[in-house]
Amino acid sequence: DRHSDAFKKWDEQYLVENFGDVALKVEPKLENRGNDEAYRTMPANRILLKDFVKTMRDRNQYAVSILPQKMAWDVTVPPALLCGSRKEQLAGNNDEREEHNYPHPHGHNWMTHLLEADFWLAHGRTRSQLHYDKEHNFNCLYRGRKRWILIDTREHHKDIEWVRGGRFNAEDDLLNGGTDWVPIDPDRVDMLVFHKIKNVKYYEFMQEEGDCVYLPYSYLHMVNKTDEGMQVAASYM
């Protein structure tokens, strides 16, 4: 997405001058689902962008929010998201077709069904836990560098210790009951407790500035921001 205004313009000064009054939702830098201790040290869970930038080097926080409309004009919906049909879809695992689950309200045969677009802003290292989302994801990075780990959930769901359990439908993962995650510490994996993890094949790659990453629905992934500078990204579900 190197042709977008976001890639060309979204540095610290531009964001503050143009979007400083945008309110952002903030989270701890190192994701630890099920443990709210880090939240207790955060002064607030929402903050203006200009105030976030002032304090982002000193506080344990990163921002992830619904992409505000005034910022959305600077990003480009990747062309890959505009393909497909909104009138019909594949029926199961064969070549037959059926009516689309989410037909376009005006009958048009275009535009992928977008649930939400998100804005990401951070400084220093951030890291997620190993998890999957129920939806397809498309993530475009404008500043910073990220290391991604991906695991084929269909192949390895039996080798994974799940927190919620029973959510992933191995027979048809379109029928998953919702998201789930793995309770390991990604920085210090306990191979005695999680001994089955040794059977898991994983894919690793680096996301550079301007790169967009596609994550299929229900695909296990973890993302680790490796550099100490500022990270800015937009994503689509």
PDB file of C-alpha atoms in Angstrom:
ATOM      1  CA  ASP A   1       0.000   0.000   0.000  1.00  0.00           C
ATOM      2  CA  ARG A   2       2.874   2.346  -0.806  1.00  0.00           C
ATOM      3  CA  HIS A   3       0.701   4.578  -2.991  1.00  0.00           C
ATOM      4  CA  SER A   4      -1.622   5.655  -0.154  1.00  0.00           C
ATOM      5  CA  ASP A   5      -1.409   9.009   1.621  1.00  0.00           C
ATOM      6  CA  ALA A   6      -1.067   7.116   4.898  1.00  0.00           C
ATOM      7  CA  PHE A   7       2.200   5.538   3.735  1.00  0.00           C
ATOM      8  CA  LYS A   8       3.491   8.843   2.366  1.00  0.00           C
ATOM      9  CA  LYS A   9       2.414  11.167   5.193  1.00  0.00           C
ATOM     10  CA  TRP A  10       1.712   9.385   8.477  1.00  0.00           C
ATOM     11  CA  ASP A  11       4.679  10.416  10.589  1.00  0.00           C
ATOM     12  CA  GLU A  12       4.467  11.717  14.155  1.00  0.00           C
ATOM     13  CA  GLN A  13       4.113  15.392  13.234  1.00  0.00           C
ATOM     14  CA  TYR A  14       1.459  14.834  10.560  1.00  0.00           C
ATOM     15  CA  LEU A  15      -0.680  12.649  12.817  1.00  0.00           C
ATOM     16  CA  VAL A  16      -0.647  15.191  15.647  1.00  0.00           C
ATOM     17  CA  GLU A  17      -1.310  18.193  13.414  1.00  0.00           C
ATOM     18  CA  ASN A  18      -4.148  16.595  11.463  1.00  0.00           C
ATOM     19  CA  PHE A  19      -5.701  14.066  13.850  1.00  0.00           C
ATOM     20  CA  GLY A  20      -4.594  15.207  17.294  1.00  0.00           C
ATOM     21  CA  ASP A  21      -8.142  15.404  18.669  1.00  0.00           C
ATOM     22  CA  VAL A  22      -9.073  11.856  17.628  1.00  0.00           C
ATOM     23  CA  ALA A  23      -9.852   9.675  20.667  1.00  0.00           C
ATOM     24  CA  LEU A  24      -8.028   6.328  20.766  1.00  0.00           C
ATOM     25  CA  LYS A  25      -8.624   3.163  22.756  1.00  0.00           C
ATOM     26  CA  VAL A  26      -5.412   1.953  24.420  1.00  0.00           C
ATOM     27  CA  GLU A  27      -4.154  -1.473  25.532  1.00  0.00           C
ATOM     28  CA  PRO A  28      -0.983  -2.725  27.318  1.00  0.00           C
ATOM     29  CA  LYS A  29       1.965  -3.246  24.969  1.00  0.00           C
ATOM     30  CA  LEU A  30       2.361  -6.951  25.756  1.00  0.00           C
ATOM     31  CA  GLU A  31      -0.960  -8.717  25.375  1.00  0.00           C
ATOM     32  CA  ASN A  32      -1.830 -11.031  28.272  1.00  0.00           C
ATOM     33  CA  ARG A  33      -5.431 -12.154  27.882  1.00  0.00           C
ATOM     34  CA  GLY A  34      -7.128 -13.134  31.102  1.00  0.00           C
ATOM     35  CA  ASN A  35      -4.756 -11.031  33.219  1.00  0.00           C
ATOM     36  CA  ASP A  36      -5.838  -7.442  33.844  1.00  0.00           C
ATOM     37  CA  GLU A  37      -2.897  -6.443  36.053  1.00  0.00           C
ATOM     38  CA  ALA A  38      -1.317  -4.260  33.351  1.00  0.00           C
ATOM     39  CA  TYR A  39      -4.581  -2.356  32.917  1.00  0.00           C
ATOM     40  CA  ARG A  40      -4.433  -1.207  36.538  1.00  0.00           C
ATOM     41  CA  THR A  41      -1.261   0.782  35.879  1.00  0.00           C
ATOM     42  CA  MET A  42      -2.722   2.570  32.861  1.00  0.00           C
ATOM     43  CA  PRO A  43      -4.060   6.075  33.612  1.00  0.00           C
ATOM     44  CA  ALA A  44      -6.976   5.649  31.184  1.00  0.00           C
ATOM     45  CA  ASN A  45      -8.265   3.310  28.500  1.00  0.00           C
ATOM     46  CA  ARG A  46      -9.029   6.138  26.076  1.00  0.00           C
ATOM     47  CA  ILE A  47      -6.777   9.061  25.151  1.00  0.00           C
ATOM     48  CA  LEU A  48      -6.521  11.773  22.505  1.00  0.00           C
ATOM     49  CA  LEU A  49      -3.992  11.024  19.778  1.00  0.00           C
ATOM     50  CA  LYS A  50      -1.929  14.147  20.547  1.00  0.00           C
ATOM     51  CA  ASP A  51      -1.677  13.120  24.221  1.00  0.00           C
ATOM     52  CA  PHE A  52      -0.847   9.539  23.271  1.00  0.00           C
ATOM     53  CA  VAL A  53       2.070  10.701  21.127  1.00  0.00           C
ATOM     54  CA  LYS A  54       3.388  12.862  23.985  1.00  0.00           C
ATOM     55  CA  THR A  55       3.461   9.924  26.392  1.00  0.00           C
ATOM     56  CA  MET A  56       3.957   6.883  24.116  1.00  0.00           C
ATOM     57  CA  ARG A  57       7.693   6.631  24.862  1.00  0.00           C
ATOM     58  CA  ASP A  58       7.145   6.427  28.615  1.00  0.00           C
ATOM     59  CA  ARG A  59       3.905   4.518  29.131  1.00  0.00           C
ATOM     60  CA  ASN A  60       3.001   0.860  28.773  1.00  0.00           C
ATOM     61  CA  GLN A  61       0.351   1.405  26.128  1.00  0.00           C
ATOM     62  CA  TYR A  62      -0.446   1.074  22.460  1.00  0.00           C
ATOM     63  CA  ALA A  63      -3.527   2.286  20.616  1.00  0.00           C
ATOM     64  CA  VAL A  64      -5.992   0.208  18.608  1.00  0.00           C
ATOM     65  CA  SER A  65      -9.297   1.803  17.637  1.00  0.00           C
ATOM     66  CA  ILE A  66     -11.945   1.817  14.970  1.00  0.00           C
ATOM     67  CA  LEU A  67     -10.420   3.857  12.126  1.00  0.00           C
ATOM     68  CA  PRO A  68     -11.967   7.360  12.432  1.00  0.00           C
ATOM     69  CA  GLN A  69     -13.623   8.670   9.277  1.00  0.00           C
ATOM     70  CA  LYS A  70     -11.368  11.740   9.109  1.00  0.00           C
ATOM     71  CA  MET A  71      -8.317   9.418   8.952  1.00  0.00           C
ATOM     72  CA  ALA A  72      -9.949   6.954   6.566  1.00  0.00           C
ATOM     73  CA  TRP A  73      -9.534   9.324   3.608  1.00  0.00           C
ATOM     74  CA  ASP A  74      -5.749   8.787   3.824  1.00  0.00           C
ATOM     75  CA  VAL A  75      -5.860   4.994   3.534  1.00  0.00           C
ATOM     76  CA  THR A  76      -6.619   2.884   0.488  1.00  0.00           C
ATOM     77  CA  VAL A  77      -8.870  -0.145   0.663  1.00  0.00           C
ATOM     78  CA  PRO A  78      -6.557  -2.757  -0.922  1.00  0.00           C
ATOM     79  CA  PRO A  79      -7.850  -3.901  -4.337  1.00  0.00           C
ATOM     80  CA  ALA A  80      -7.710  -7.530  -3.151  1.00  0.00           C
ATOM     81  CA  LEU A  81     -10.592  -6.729  -0.788  1.00  0.00           C
ATOM     82  CA  LEU A  82     -12.779  -5.533  -3.645  1.00  0.00           C
ATOM     83  CA  CYS A  83     -12.911  -8.817  -5.530  1.00  0.00           C
ATOM     84  CA  GLY A  84     -15.427 -11.616  -5.268  1.00  0.00           C
ATOM     85  CA  SER A  85     -19.190 -11.575  -5.485  1.00  0.00           C
ATOM     86  CA  ARG A  86     -21.885 -10.295  -3.143  1.00  0.00           C
ATOM     87  CA  LYS A  87     -24.641 -12.192  -4.972  1.00  0.00           C
ATOM     88  CA  GLU A  88     -23.441 -15.768  -4.709  1.00  0.00           C
ATOM     89  CA  GLN A  89     -20.822 -17.879  -2.977  1.00  0.00           C
ATOM     90  CA  LEU A  90     -19.461 -21.415  -3.018  1.00  0.00           C
ATOM     91  CA  ALA A  91     -21.767 -23.957  -1.389  1.00  0.00           C
ATOM     92  CA  GLY A  92     -19.635 -26.046   0.971  1.00  0.00           C
ATOM     93  CA  ASN A  93     -16.603 -27.783  -0.472  1.00  0.00           C
ATOM     94  CA  ASN A  94     -17.935 -28.363  -4.002  1.00  0.00           C
ATOM     95  CA  ASP A  95     -18.211 -26.177  -7.075  1.00  0.00           C
ATOM     96  CA  GLU A  96     -21.920 -25.470  -6.680  1.00  0.00           C
ATOM     97  CA  ARG A  97     -22.996 -21.960  -5.746  1.00  0.00           C
ATOM     98  CA  GLU A  98     -25.658 -20.528  -3.462  1.00  0.00           C
ATOM     99  CA  GLU A  99     -26.986 -17.124  -2.474  1.00  0.00           C
ATOM    100  CA  HIS A 100     -24.449 -15.033  -0.555  1.00  0.00           C
ATOM    101  CA  ASN A 101     -24.917 -14.793   3.234  1.00  0.00           C
ATOM    102  CA  TYR A 102     -24.398 -11.023   3.119  1.00  0.00           C
ATOM    103  CA  PRO A 103     -25.860  -9.774  -0.165  1.00  0.00           C
ATOM    104  CA  HIS A 104     -25.275  -6.147  -1.079  1.00  0.00           C
ATOM    105  CA  PRO A 105     -28.264  -4.091   0.162  1.00  0.00           C
ATOM    106  CA  HIS A 106     -28.724  -2.510  -3.301  1.00  0.00           C
ATOM    107  CA  GLY A 107     -28.127  -5.675  -5.290  1.00  0.00           C
ATOM    108  CA  HIS A 108     -24.638  -4.785  -6.525  1.00  0.00           C
ATOM    109  CA  ASN A 109     -22.226  -7.599  -7.327  1.00  0.00           C
ATOM    110  CA  TRP A 110     -19.125  -6.033  -5.773  1.00  0.00           C
ATOM    111  CA  MET A 111     -17.480  -4.986  -2.508  1.00  0.00           C
ATOM    112  CA  THR A 112     -16.286  -7.451   0.083  1.00  0.00           C
ATOM    113  CA  HIS A 113     -18.340  -7.383   3.282  1.00  0.00           C
ATOM    114  CA  LEU A 114     -16.246  -5.257   5.668  1.00  0.00           C
ATOM    115  CA  LEU A 115     -17.106  -5.589   9.346  1.00  0.00           C
ATOM    116  CA  GLU A 116     -14.710  -2.903  10.567  1.00  0.00           C
ATOM    117  CA  ALA A 117     -11.501  -0.996   9.837  1.00  0.00           C
ATOM    118  CA  ASP A 118      -9.005  -0.426  12.656  1.00  0.00           C
ATOM    119  CA  PHE A 119      -6.153   2.003  13.356  1.00  0.00           C
ATOM    120  CA  TRP A 120      -2.982   0.923  15.207  1.00  0.00           C
ATOM    121  CA  LEU A 121      -0.398   3.236  16.805  1.00  0.00           C
ATOM    122  CA  ALA A 122       2.489   2.316  19.099  1.00  0.00           C
ATOM    123  CA  HIS A 123       6.046   3.164  20.098  1.00  0.00           C
ATOM    124  CA  GLY A 124       8.620   0.608  21.196  1.00  0.00           C
ATOM    125  CA  ARG A 125       8.007  -3.118  21.400  1.00  0.00           C
ATOM    126  CA  THR A 126       4.490  -4.557  21.356  1.00  0.00           C
ATOM    127  CA  ARG A 127       3.388  -8.185  21.131  1.00  0.00           C
ATOM    128  CA  SER A 128       0.172 -10.152  20.817  1.00  0.00           C
ATOM    129  CA  GLN A 129      -0.608 -13.615  22.077  1.00  0.00           C
ATOM    130  CA  LEU A 130      -1.079 -16.599  19.790  1.00  0.00           C
ATOM    131  CA  HIS A 131      -4.735 -16.464  18.761  1.00  0.00           C
ATOM    132  CA  TYR A 132      -7.153 -16.676  15.872  1.00  0.00           C
ATOM    133  CA  ASP A 133      -9.957 -14.386  14.768  1.00  0.00           C
ATOM    134  CA  LYS A 134     -13.297 -15.529  13.412  1.00  0.00           C
ATOM    135  CA  GLU A 135     -12.995 -13.104  10.481  1.00  0.00           C
ATOM    136  CA  HIS A 136     -10.534 -12.651   7.623  1.00  0.00           C
ATOM    137  CA  ASN A 137      -8.004  -9.892   8.360  1.00  0.00           C
ATOM    138  CA  PHE A 138      -5.993  -7.590   6.117  1.00  0.00           C
ATOM    139  CA  ASN A 139      -3.260  -5.544   7.859  1.00  0.00           C
ATOM    140  CA  CYS A 140      -1.310  -2.718   6.177  1.00  0.00           C
ATOM    141  CA  LEU A 141       1.787  -1.301   7.893  1.00  0.00           C
ATOM    142  CA  TYR A 142       2.849   2.300   7.251  1.00  0.00           C
ATOM    143  CA  ARG A 143       5.567   2.802   9.881  1.00  0.00           C
ATOM    144  CA  GLY A 144       7.659   0.290  11.817  1.00  0.00           C
ATOM    145  CA  ARG A 145       8.504  -3.379  11.345  1.00  0.00           C
ATOM    146  CA  LYS A 146       6.662  -6.504  12.515  1.00  0.00           C
ATOM    147  CA  ARG A 147       7.555 -10.167  12.853  1.00  0.00           C
ATOM    148  CA  TRP A 148       4.649 -12.540  12.273  1.00  0.00           C
ATOM    149  CA  ILE A 149       4.157 -16.185  13.295  1.00  0.00           C
ATOM    150  CA  LEU A 150       1.367 -18.139  11.551  1.00  0.00           C
ATOM    151  CA  ILE A 151       0.130 -21.667  12.323  1.00  0.00           C
ATOM    152  CA  ASP A 152      -2.349 -23.694  10.271  1.00  0.00           C
ATOM    153  CA  THR A 153      -5.165 -24.205  12.790  1.00  0.00           C
ATOM    154  CA  ARG A 154      -6.819 -26.927  10.720  1.00  0.00           C
ATOM    155  CA  GLU A 155      -3.646 -29.007  10.802  1.00  0.00           C
ATOM    156  CA  HIS A 156      -2.611 -28.402  14.416  1.00  0.00           C
ATOM    157  CA  HIS A 157      -5.771 -27.738  16.449  1.00  0.00           C
ATOM    158  CA  LYS A 158      -5.216 -30.997  18.390  1.00  0.00           C
ATOM    159  CA  ASP A 159      -1.673 -29.944  19.338  1.00  0.00           C
ATOM    160  CA  ILE A 160      -2.884 -26.668  20.854  1.00  0.00           C
ATOM    161  CA  GLU A 161      -4.003 -25.969  24.428  1.00  0.00           C
ATOM    162  CA  TRP A 162      -6.994 -23.660  24.084  1.00  0.00           C
ATOM    163  CA  VAL A 163      -8.238 -21.221  26.704  1.00  0.00           C
ATOM    164  CA  ARG A 164     -11.926 -21.321  25.838  1.00  0.00           C
ATOM    165  CA  GLY A 165     -11.974 -24.704  24.130  1.00  0.00           C
ATOM    166  CA  GLY A 166     -14.670 -26.105  21.898  1.00  0.00           C
ATOM    167  CA  ARG A 167     -14.766 -22.986  19.734  1.00  0.00           C
ATOM    168  CA  PHE A 168     -12.795 -24.254  16.747  1.00  0.00           C
ATOM    169  CA  ASN A 169     -14.928 -26.510  14.558  1.00  0.00           C
ATOM    170  CA  ALA A 170     -12.555 -28.976  12.904  1.00  0.00           C
ATOM    171  CA  GLU A 171     -15.287 -30.353  10.652  1.00  0.00           C
ATOM    172  CA  ASP A 172     -16.167 -26.949   9.208  1.00  0.00           C
ATOM    173  CA  ASP A 173     -14.285 -23.944  10.553  1.00  0.00           C
ATOM    174  CA  LEU A 174     -16.805 -21.604   8.931  1.00  0.00           C
ATOM    175  CA  LEU A 175     -18.997 -22.719  11.840  1.00  0.00           C
ATOM    176  CA  ASN A 176     -16.532 -21.734  14.573  1.00  0.00           C
ATOM    177  CA  GLY A 177     -18.158 -20.615  17.797  1.00  0.00           C
ATOM    178  CA  GLY A 178     -15.891 -17.563  18.106  1.00  0.00           C
ATOM    179  CA  THR A 179     -12.305 -16.569  18.731  1.00  0.00           C
ATOM    180  CA  ASP A 180      -9.861 -18.444  20.953  1.00  0.00           C
ATOM    181  CA  TRP A 181      -6.253 -18.151  22.056  1.00  0.00           C
ATOM    182  CA  VAL A 182      -3.344 -20.164  23.456  1.00  0.00           C
ATOM    183  CA  PRO A 183      -2.293 -19.514  27.088  1.00  0.00           C
ATOM    184  CA  ILE A 184       1.460 -19.695  26.460  1.00  0.00           C
ATOM    185  CA  ASP A 185       3.900 -16.872  27.134  1.00  0.00           C
ATOM    186  CA  PRO A 186       5.182 -16.223  23.587  1.00  0.00           C
ATOM    187  CA  ASP A 187       8.502 -14.938  24.955  1.00  0.00           C
ATOM    188  CA  ARG A 188       9.108 -17.977  27.207  1.00  0.00           C
ATOM    189  CA  VAL A 189       7.255 -21.054  25.973  1.00  0.00           C
ATOM    190  CA  ASP A 190       7.126 -23.717  28.704  1.00  0.00           C
ATOM    191  CA  MET A 191       7.871 -26.895  26.727  1.00  0.00           C
ATOM    192  CA  LEU A 192       7.091 -29.110  29.727  1.00  0.00           C
ATOM    193  CA  VAL A 193       3.559 -27.821  30.166  1.00  0.00           C
ATOM    194  CA  PHE A 194       2.906 -27.267  26.444  1.00  0.00           C
ATOM    195  CA  HIS A 195       4.858 -30.254  25.167  1.00  0.00           C
ATOM    196  CA  LYS A 196       2.613 -30.812  22.133  1.00  0.00           C
ATOM    197  CA  ILE A 197       3.745 -27.471  20.711  1.00  0.00           C
ATOM    198  CA  LYS A 198       6.893 -29.227  19.498  1.00  0.00           C
ATOM    199  CA  ASN A 199       4.740 -30.906  16.819  1.00  0.00           C
ATOM    200  CA  VAL A 200       3.570 -27.611  15.396  1.00  0.00           C
ATOM    201  CA  LYS A 201       4.900 -26.260  12.109  1.00  0.00           C
ATOM    202  CA  TYR A 202       4.870 -22.497  11.860  1.00  0.00           C
ATOM    203  CA  TYR A 203       5.473 -19.847   9.234  1.00  0.00           C
ATOM    204  CA  GLU A 204       7.523 -16.750   9.996  1.00  0.00           C
ATOM    205  CA  PHE A 205       8.002 -13.553   8.037  1.00  0.00           C
ATOM    206  CA  MET A 206       8.784  -9.856   8.462  1.00  0.00           C
ATOM    207  CA  GLN A 207       6.322  -7.133   7.518  1.00  0.00           C
ATOM    208  CA  GLU A 208       8.050  -3.983   6.276  1.00  0.00           C
ATOM    209  CA  GLU A 209       6.660  -0.488   5.812  1.00  0.00           C
ATOM    210  CA  GLY A 210       4.134  -0.474   2.986  1.00  0.00           C
ATOM    211  CA  ASP A 211       3.462  -4.225   3.226  1.00  0.00           C
ATOM    212  CA  CYS A 212      -0.069  -5.603   3.590  1.00  0.00           C
ATOM    213  CA  VAL A 213      -0.628  -8.995   5.229  1.00  0.00           C
ATOM    214  CA  TYR A 214      -3.634 -11.244   4.628  1.00  0.00           C
ATOM    215  CA  LEU A 215      -4.700 -13.508   7.514  1.00  0.00           C
ATOM    216  CA  PRO A 216      -7.370 -16.121   6.680  1.00  0.00           C
ATOM    217  CA  TYR A 217     -10.224 -16.548   9.154  1.00  0.00           C
ATOM    218  CA  SER A 218      -9.451 -18.931  12.045  1.00  0.00           C
ATOM    219  CA  TYR A 219      -5.728 -18.917  11.227  1.00  0.00           C
ATOM    220  CA  LEU A 220      -3.551 -18.883  14.356  1.00  0.00           C
ATOM    221  CA  HIS A 221      -1.157 -15.958  14.424  1.00  0.00           C
ATOM    222  CA  MET A 222       1.044 -13.839  16.652  1.00  0.00           C
ATOM    223  CA  VAL A 223       2.590 -10.484  15.807  1.00  0.00           C
ATOM    224  CA  ASN A 224       5.681  -8.988  17.432  1.00  0.00           C
ATOM    225  CA  LYS A 225       6.817  -5.408  16.793  1.00  0.00           C
ATOM    226  CA  THR A 226      10.585  -5.673  16.896  1.00  0.00           C
ATOM    227  CA  ASP A 227      11.909  -2.120  16.492  1.00  0.00           C
ATOM    228  CA  GLU A 228      11.956   0.705  19.037  1.00  0.00           C
ATOM    229  CA  GLY A 229      10.431   3.364  16.802  1.00  0.00           C
ATOM    230  CA  MET A 230       6.850   4.297  16.015  1.00  0.00           C
ATOM    231  CA  GLN A 231       4.398   1.857  14.427  1.00  0.00           C
ATOM    232  CA  VAL A 232       1.348   2.943  12.465  1.00  0.00           C
ATOM    233  CA  ALA A 233      -0.994   0.540  10.694  1.00  0.00           C
ATOM    234  CA  ALA A 234      -4.542   0.073   9.437  1.00  0.00           C
ATOM    235  CA  SER A 235      -6.410  -3.225   9.251  1.00  0.00           C
ATOM    236  CA  TYR A 236      -9.669  -4.545   7.886  1.00  0.00           C
ATOM    237  CA  MET A 237     -11.953  -7.347   9.113  1.00  0.00           C
TER     238      MET A 237
END
